[in-house]
Tab-separated table of C-alpha atoms and ligand atoms in Angstrom:
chain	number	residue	atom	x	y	z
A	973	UNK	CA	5.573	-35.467	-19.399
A	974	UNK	CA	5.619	-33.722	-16.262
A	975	UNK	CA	6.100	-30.385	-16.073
A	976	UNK	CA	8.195	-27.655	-13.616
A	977	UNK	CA	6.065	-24.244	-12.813
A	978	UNK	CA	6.019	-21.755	-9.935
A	979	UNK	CA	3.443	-22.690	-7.611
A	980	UNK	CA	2.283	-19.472	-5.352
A	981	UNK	CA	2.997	-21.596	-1.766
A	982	UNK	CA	3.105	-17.886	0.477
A	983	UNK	CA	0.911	-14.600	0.614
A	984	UNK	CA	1.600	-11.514	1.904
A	985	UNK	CA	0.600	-7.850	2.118
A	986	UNK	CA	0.868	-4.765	3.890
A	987	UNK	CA	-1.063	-1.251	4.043
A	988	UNK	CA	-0.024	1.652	6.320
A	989	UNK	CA	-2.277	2.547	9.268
A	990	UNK	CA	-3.347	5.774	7.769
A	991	UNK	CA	-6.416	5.451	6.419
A	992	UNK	CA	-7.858	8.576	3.722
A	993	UNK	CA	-11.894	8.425	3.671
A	994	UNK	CA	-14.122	9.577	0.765
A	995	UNK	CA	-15.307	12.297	3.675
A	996	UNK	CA	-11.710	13.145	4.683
A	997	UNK	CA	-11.181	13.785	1.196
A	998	UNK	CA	-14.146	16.135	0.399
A	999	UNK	CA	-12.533	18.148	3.012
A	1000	UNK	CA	-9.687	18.452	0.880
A	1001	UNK	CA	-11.148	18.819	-2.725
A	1002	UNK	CA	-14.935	19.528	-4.067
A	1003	UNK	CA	-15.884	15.923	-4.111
A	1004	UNK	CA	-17.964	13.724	-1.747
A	1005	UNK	CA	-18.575	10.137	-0.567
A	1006	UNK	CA	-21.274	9.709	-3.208
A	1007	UNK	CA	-19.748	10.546	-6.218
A	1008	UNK	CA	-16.427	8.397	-5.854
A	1009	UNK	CA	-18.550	5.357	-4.405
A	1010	UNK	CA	-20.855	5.522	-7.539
A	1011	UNK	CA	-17.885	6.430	-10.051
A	1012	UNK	CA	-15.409	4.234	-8.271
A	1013	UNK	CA	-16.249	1.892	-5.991
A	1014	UNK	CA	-13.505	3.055	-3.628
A	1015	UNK	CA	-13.948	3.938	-0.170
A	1016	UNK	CA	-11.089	4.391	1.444
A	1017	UNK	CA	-7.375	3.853	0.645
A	1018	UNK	CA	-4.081	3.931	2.945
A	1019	UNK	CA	-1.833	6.340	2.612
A	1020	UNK	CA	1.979	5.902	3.884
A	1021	UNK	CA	3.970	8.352	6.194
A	1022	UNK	CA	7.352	8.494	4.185
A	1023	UNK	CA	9.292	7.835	7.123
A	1024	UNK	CA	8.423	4.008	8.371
A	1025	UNK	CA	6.251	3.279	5.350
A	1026	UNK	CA	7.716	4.104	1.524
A	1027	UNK	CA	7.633	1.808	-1.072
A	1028	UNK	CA	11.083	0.257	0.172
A	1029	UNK	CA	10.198	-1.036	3.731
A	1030	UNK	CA	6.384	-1.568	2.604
A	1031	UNK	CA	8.053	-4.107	0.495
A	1032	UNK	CA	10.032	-5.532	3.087
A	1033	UNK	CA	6.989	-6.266	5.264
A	1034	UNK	CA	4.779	-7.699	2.785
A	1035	UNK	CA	7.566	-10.229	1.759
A	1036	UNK	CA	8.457	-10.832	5.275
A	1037	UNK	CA	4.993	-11.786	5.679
A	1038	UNK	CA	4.658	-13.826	2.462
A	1039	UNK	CA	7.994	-15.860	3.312
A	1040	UNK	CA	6.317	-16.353	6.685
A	1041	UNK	CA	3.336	-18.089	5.459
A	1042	UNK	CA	5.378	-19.743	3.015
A	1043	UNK	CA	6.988	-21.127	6.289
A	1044	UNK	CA	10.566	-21.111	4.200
A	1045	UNK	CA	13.948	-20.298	4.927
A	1046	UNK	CA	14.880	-16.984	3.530
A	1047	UNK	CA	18.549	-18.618	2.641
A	1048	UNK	CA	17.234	-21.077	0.119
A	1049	UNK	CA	15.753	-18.062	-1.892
A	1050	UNK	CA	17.205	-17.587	-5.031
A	1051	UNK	CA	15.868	-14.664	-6.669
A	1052	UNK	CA	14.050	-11.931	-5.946
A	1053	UNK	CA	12.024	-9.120	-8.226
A	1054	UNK	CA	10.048	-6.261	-7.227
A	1055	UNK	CA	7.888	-4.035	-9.523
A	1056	UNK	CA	7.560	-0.474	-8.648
A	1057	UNK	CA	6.408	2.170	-10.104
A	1058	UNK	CA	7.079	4.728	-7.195
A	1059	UNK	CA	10.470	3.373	-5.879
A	1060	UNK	CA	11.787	5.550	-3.038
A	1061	UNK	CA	15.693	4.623	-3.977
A	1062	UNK	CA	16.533	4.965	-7.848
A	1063	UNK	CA	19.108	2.277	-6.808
A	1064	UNK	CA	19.518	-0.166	-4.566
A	1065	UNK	CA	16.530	-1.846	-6.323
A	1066	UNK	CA	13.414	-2.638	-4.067
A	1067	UNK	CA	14.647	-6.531	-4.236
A	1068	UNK	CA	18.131	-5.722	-2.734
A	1069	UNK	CA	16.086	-3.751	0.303
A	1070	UNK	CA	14.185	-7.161	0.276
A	1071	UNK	CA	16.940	-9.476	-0.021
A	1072	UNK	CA	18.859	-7.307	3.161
A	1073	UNK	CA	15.932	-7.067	5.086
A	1074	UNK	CA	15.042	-10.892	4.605
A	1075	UNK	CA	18.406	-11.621	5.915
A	1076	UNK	CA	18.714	-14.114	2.443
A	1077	UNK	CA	22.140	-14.925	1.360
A	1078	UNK	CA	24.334	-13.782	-1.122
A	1079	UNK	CA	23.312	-16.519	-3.783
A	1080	UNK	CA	19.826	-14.159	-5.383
A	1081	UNK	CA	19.625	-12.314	-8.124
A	1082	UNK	CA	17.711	-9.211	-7.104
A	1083	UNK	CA	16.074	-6.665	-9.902
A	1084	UNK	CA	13.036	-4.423	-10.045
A	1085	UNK	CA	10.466	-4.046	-13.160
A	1086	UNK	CA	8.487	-1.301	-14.299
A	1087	UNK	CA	5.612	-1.737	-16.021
A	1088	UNK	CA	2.974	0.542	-14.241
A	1089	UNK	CA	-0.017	-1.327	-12.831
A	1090	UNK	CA	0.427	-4.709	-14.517
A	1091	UNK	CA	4.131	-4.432	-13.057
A	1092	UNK	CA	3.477	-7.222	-10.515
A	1093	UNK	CA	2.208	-9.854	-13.540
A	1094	UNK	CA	5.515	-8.500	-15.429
A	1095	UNK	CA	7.636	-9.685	-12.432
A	1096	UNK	CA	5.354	-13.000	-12.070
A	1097	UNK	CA	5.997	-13.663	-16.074
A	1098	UNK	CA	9.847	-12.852	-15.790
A	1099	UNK	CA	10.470	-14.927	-11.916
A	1100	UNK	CA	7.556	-18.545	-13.750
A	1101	UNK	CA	10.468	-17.885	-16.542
A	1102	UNK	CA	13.456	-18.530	-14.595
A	1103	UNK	CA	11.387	-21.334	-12.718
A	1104	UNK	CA	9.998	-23.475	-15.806
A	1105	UNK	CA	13.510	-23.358	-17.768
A	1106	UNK	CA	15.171	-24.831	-14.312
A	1107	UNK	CA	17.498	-21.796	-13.487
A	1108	UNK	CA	15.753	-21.222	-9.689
A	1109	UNK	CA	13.598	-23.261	-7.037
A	1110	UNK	CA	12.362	-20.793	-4.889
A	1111	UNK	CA	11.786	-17.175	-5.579
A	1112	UNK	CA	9.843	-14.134	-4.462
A	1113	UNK	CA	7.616	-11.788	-6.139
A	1114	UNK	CA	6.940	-8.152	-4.736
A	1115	UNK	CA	4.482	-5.143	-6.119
A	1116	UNK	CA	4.873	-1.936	-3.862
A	1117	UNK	CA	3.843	1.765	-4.186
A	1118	UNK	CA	3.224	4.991	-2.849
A	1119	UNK	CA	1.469	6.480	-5.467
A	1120	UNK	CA	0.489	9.070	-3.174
A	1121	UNK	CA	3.694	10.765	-3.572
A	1122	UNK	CA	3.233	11.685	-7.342
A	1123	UNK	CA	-0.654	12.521	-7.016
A	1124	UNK	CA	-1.415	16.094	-7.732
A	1125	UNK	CA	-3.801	16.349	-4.430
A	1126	UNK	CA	-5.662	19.310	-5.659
A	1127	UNK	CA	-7.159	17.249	-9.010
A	1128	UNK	CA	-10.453	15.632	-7.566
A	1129	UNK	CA	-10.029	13.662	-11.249
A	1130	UNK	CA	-7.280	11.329	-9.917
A	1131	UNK	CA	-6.570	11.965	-6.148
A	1132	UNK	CA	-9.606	9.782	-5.100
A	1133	UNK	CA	-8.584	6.983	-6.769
A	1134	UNK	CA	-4.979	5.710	-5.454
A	1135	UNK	CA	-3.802	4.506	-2.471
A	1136	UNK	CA	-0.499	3.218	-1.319
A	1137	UNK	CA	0.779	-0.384	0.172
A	1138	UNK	CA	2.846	-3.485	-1.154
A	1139	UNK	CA	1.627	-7.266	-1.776
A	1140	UNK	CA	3.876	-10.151	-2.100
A	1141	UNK	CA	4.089	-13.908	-3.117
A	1142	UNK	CA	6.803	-16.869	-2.578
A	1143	UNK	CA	6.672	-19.124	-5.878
A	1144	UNK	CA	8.636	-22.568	-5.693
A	1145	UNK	CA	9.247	-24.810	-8.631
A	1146	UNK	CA	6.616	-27.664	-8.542
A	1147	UNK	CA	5.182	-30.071	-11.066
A	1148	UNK	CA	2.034	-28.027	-12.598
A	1149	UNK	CA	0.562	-26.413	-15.261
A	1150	UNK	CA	2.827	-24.000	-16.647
A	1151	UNK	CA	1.784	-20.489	-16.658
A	1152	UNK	CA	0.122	-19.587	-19.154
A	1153	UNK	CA	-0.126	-15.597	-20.564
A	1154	UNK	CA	-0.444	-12.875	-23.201
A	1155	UNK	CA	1.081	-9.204	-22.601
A	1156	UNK	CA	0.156	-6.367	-24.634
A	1157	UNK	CA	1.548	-2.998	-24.756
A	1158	UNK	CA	0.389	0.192	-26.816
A	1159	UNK	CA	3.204	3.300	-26.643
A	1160	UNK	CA	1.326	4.900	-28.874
A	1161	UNK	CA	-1.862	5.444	-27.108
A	1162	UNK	CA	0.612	6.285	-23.626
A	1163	UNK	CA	-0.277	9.657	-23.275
A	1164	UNK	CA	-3.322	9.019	-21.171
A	1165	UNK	CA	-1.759	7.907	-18.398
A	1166	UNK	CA	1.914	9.652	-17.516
A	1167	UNK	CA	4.028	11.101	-14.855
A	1168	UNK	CA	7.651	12.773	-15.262
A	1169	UNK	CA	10.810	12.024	-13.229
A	1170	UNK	CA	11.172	15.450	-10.894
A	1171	UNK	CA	14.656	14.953	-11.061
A	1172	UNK	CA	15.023	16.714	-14.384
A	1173	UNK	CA	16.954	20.384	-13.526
A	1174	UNK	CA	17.397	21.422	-16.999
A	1175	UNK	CA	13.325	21.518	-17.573
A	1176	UNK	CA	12.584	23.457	-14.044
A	1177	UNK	CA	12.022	26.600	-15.682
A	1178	UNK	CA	10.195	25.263	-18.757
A	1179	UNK	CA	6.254	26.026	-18.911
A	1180	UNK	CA	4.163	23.590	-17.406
A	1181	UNK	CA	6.818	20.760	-16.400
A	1182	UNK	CA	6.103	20.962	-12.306
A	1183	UNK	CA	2.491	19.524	-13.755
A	1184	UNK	CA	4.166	16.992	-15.523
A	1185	UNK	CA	5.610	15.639	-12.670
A	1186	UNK	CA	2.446	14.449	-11.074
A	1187	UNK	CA	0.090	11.753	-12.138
A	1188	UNK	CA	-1.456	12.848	-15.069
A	1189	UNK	CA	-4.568	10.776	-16.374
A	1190	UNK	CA	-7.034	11.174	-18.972
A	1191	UNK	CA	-9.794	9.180	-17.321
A	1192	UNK	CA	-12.286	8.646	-19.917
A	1193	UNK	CA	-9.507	7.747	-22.213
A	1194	UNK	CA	-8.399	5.002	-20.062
A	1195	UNK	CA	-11.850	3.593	-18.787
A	1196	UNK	CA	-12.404	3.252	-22.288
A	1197	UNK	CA	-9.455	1.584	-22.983
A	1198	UNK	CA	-9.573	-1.123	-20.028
A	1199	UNK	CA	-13.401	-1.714	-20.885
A	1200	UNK	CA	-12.476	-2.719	-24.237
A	1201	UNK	CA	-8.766	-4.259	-24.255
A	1202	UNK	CA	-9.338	-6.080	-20.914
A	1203	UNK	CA	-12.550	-8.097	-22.124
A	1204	UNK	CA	-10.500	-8.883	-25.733
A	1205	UNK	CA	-7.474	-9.910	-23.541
A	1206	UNK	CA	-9.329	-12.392	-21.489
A	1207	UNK	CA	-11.189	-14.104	-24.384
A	1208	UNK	CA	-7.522	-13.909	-26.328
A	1209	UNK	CA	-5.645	-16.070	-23.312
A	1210	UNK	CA	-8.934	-18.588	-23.131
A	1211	UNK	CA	-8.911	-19.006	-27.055
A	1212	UNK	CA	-4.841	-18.981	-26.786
A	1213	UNK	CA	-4.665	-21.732	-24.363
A	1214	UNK	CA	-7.917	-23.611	-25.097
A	1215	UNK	CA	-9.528	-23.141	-21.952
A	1216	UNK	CA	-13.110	-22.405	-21.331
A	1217	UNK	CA	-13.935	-19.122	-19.263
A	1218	UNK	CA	-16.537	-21.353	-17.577
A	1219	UNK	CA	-14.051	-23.491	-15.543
A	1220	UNK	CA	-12.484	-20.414	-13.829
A	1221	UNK	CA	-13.033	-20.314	-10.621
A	1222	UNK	CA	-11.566	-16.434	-10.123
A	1223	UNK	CA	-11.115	-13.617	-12.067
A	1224	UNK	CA	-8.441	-11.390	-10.404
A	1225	UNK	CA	-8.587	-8.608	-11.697
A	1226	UNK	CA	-6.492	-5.312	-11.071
A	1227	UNK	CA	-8.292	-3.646	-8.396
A	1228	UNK	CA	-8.665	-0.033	-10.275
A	1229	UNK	CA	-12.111	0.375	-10.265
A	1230	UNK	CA	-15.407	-1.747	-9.513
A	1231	UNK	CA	-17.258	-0.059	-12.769
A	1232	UNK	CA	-14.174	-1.621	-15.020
A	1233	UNK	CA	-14.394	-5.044	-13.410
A	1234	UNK	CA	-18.042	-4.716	-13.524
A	1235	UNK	CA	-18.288	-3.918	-17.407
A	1236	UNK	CA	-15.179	-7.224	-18.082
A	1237	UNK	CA	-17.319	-9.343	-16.289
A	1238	UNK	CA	-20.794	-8.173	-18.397
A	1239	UNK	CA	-18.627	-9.103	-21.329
A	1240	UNK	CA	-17.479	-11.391	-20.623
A	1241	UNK	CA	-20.987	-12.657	-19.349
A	1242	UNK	CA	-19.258	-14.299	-16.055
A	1243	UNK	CA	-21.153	-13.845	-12.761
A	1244	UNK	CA	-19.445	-10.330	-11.032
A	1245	UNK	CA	-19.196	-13.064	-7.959
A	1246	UNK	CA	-15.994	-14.484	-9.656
A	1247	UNK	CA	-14.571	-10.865	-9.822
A	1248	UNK	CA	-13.243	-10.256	-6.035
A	1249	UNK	CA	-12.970	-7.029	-4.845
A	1250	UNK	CA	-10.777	-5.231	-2.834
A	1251	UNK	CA	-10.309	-1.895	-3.652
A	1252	UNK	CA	-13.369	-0.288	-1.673
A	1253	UNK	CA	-10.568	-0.666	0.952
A	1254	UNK	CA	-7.588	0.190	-0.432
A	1255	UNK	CA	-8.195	2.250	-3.904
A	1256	UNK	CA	-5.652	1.609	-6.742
A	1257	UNK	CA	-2.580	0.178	-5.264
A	1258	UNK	CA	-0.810	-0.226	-8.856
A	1259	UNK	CA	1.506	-2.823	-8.636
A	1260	UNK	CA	0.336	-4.261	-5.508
A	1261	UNK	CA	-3.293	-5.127	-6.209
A	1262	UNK	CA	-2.787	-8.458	-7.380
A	1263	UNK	CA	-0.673	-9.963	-5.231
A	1264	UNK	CA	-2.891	-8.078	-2.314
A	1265	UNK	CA	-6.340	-9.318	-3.378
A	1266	UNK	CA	-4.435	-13.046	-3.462
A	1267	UNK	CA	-3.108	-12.605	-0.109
A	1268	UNK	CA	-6.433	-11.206	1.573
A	1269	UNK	CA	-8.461	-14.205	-0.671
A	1270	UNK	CA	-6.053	-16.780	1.145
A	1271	UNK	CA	-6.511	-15.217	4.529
A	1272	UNK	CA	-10.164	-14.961	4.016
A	1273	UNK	CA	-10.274	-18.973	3.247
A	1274	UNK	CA	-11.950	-17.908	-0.771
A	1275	UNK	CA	-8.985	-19.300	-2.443
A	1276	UNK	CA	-8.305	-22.848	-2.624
A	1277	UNK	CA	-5.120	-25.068	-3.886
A	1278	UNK	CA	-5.808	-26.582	-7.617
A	1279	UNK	CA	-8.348	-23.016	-8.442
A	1280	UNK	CA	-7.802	-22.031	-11.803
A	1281	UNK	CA	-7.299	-18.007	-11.853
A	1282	UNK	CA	-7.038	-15.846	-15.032
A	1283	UNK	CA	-5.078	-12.608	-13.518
A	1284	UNK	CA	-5.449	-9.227	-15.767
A	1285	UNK	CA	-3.827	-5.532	-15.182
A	1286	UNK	CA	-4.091	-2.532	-17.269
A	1287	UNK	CA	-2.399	0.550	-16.796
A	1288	UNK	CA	0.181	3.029	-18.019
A	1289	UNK	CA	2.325	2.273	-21.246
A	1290	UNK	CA	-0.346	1.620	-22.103
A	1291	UNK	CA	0.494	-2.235	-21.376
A	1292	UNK	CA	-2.051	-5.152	-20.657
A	1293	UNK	CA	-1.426	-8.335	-19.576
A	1294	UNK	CA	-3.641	-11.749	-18.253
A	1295	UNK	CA	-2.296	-15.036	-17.139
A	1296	UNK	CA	-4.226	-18.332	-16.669
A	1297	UNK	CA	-2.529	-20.304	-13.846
A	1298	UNK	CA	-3.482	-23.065	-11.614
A	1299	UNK	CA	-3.187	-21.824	-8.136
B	897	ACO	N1	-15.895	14.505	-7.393
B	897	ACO	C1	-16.921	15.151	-7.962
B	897	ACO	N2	-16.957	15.484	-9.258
B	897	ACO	C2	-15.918	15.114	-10.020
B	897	ACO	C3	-14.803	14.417	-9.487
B	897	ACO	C4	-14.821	14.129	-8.121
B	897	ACO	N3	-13.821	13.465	-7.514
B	897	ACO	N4	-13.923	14.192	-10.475
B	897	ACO	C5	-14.451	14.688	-11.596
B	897	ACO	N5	-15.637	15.281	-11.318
B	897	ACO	C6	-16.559	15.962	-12.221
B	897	ACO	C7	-15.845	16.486	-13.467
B	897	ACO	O1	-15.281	17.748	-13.219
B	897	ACO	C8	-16.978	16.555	-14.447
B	897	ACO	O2	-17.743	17.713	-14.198
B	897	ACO	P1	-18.388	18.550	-15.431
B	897	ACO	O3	-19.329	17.607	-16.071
B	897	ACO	O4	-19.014	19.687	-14.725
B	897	ACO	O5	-17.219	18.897	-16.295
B	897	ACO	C9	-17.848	15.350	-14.084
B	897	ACO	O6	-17.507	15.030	-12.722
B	897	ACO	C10	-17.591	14.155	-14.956
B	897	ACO	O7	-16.192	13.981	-15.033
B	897	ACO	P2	-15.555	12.782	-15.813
B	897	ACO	O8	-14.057	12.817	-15.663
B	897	ACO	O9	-16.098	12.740	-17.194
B	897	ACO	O10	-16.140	11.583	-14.942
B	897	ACO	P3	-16.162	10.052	-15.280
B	897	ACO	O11	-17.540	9.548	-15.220
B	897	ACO	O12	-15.327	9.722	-16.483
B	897	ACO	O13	-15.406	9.458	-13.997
B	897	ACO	C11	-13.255	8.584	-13.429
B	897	ACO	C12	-14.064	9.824	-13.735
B	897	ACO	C13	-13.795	7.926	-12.167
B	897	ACO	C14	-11.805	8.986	-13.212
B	897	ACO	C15	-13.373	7.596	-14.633
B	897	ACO	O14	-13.056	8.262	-15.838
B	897	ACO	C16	-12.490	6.404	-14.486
B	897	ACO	O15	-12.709	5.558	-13.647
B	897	ACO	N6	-11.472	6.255	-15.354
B	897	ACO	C17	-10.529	5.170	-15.252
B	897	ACO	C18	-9.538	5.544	-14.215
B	897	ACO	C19	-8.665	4.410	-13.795
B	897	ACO	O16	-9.108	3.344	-13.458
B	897	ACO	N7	-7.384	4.711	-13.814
B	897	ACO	C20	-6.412	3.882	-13.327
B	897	ACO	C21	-5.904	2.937	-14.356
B	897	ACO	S1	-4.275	3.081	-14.606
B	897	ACO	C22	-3.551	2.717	-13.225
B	897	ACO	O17	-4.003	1.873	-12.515
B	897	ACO	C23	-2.343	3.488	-12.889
């Protein structure tokens, strides 16, 4: 019997024109180009002004641009959710912005999830679930961040590795292979990766919470951890699903580091050519990396209707999620 999935049918992504160098950056902390290229991978990554680019309008262009090559109405949209991590307004949610912005009409249901990183395959999981049991056609996926704001810019351990921008991705219901996923989560194993609300006047005078309120990572702790879980995860989905790891055509992978996609795809003894890369441009965008490394894949002509992806995030929660889906 047939079946009714999401099919991605639009792309879209945006970075901010300021652009942060590995060189620019050793001007600000004891680090240099070397170093973060050989640790890393990363490059570069955009930073956004807070004034034409926060996570709220970044949002609105990427999705502007994903409806666009979608080449849909707006109107006929019928829900919309965003995953943010950094979200500039506590409330409206990023999807309203969206929804207002878009011009769409009254008949969407707008929310935001946060789920760190894998926040974007959160959304995906939550919009292919209102798609498969019939409830919407069309609907629109958004990851945006400006994790910029929450870096502590004088810790060489963690400013080099973010960046800021937003990603985006029209899904309409089609006849397909569902989606197909697994998400993990570990609270106990959280503290590694953390950052506190600011907002929180009854603490200001308490020792130590100003550092709480930036991003706060243990990074051998969480290497480890996305070496190890993000591997298992991957073999998990293919044994779930009875698919062979062979007859994927790309592994997109959040884009948090090229020695963490490096030591999946050793494990998972699949040729690093199926990992695509984009974060020697951009450094960790969170939320957005998937849906950004889709968009510049279609742009760039790599990715191809009826390609069989397996999609995987890590990040704070701890939570870790991969889908299998049929582009
Ligand atoms: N430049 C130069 N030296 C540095 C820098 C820097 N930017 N940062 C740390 N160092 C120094 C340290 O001080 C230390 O010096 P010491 O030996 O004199 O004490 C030395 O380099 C080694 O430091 P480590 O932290 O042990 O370096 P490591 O090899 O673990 O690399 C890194 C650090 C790149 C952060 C690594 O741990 C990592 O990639 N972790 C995963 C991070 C990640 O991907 N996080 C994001 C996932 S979650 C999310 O997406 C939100």
């Amino acid at each position: 019997m047939a079946q009714i999935t999401g099919k991605i049918i639009g792309l879209g992504s945006y970075l901010p024109p300021k652009v942060l160098s590995n060189d620019d950056l050793s001007k600000m902390v004891e680090t240099n180009d070397e170093w973060i290229t050989e640790r890393t991978g990363i490059k570069r990554r955009h930073i956004a002004d807070g004034i034409e680019d926060k996570s709220s309008t970044m949002a609105i262009k990427a999705a502007k641009a994903a409806v666009e090559d979608a080449g849909i109405d707006p109107k006929d949209i019928e829900l919309i959710v965003a995953a943010s991590t950094t979200p500039d307004l506590l409330f409206p949610s990023m999807a309203v912005c969206v929804q207002k912005a878009l011009g769409c009409s009254e008949n969407v249901g707008c929310f935001d999830v946060n789920s760190a990183c894998p926040g974007w395959i959160a959304a995906f999981n939550t919009v292919q679930g209102f798609i498969e049991s019939g409830n919407v056609k069309l609907a629109l996926v958004v990851g945006t961040e400006t994790l910029s704001n929450f870096v502590d810019w004088n810790d060489r351990g963690t400013c080099i590795l973010f960046g800021d921008g937003a990603g985006a991705a029209v899904l309409r219901a089609e006849e397909g292979k569902k989606n197909e996923f697994i998400m993990r989560s570990s609270g106990n194993r959280g503290d590694c990766l953390r950052c506190e609300n600011r907002k929180q006047p009854q603490r200001y005078d308490e020792e130590g919470f100003e550092q709480s309120t930036y991003f706060y990572m243990a990074g051998r702790d969480v290497f480890r951890f996305a070496i190890t879980e993000v591997p298992k995860l991957i073999k998990d989905l293919a044994a779930k699903y009875n698919f062979s790891l062979d007859e994927i055509d790309y592994f997109i992978l959040h884009q948090a580091n090229a020695r963490i996609i490096e030591a999946t795809a050793k494990k998972l003894n699949i040729d690093i050519e199926k990992f695509p890369m984009t974060l020697q441009e951009t450094g960790n965008t969170s939320s957005a990396s998937i849906p950004s490394l889709l968009s510049t894949m279609k742009k760039d002509g790599r990715l191809k209707k009826g390609m069989k992806l397996v999609l995987a995030s890590f990040g704070g929660g701890l939570t870790w999620d991969a889908n299998y889906i049929e582009y």
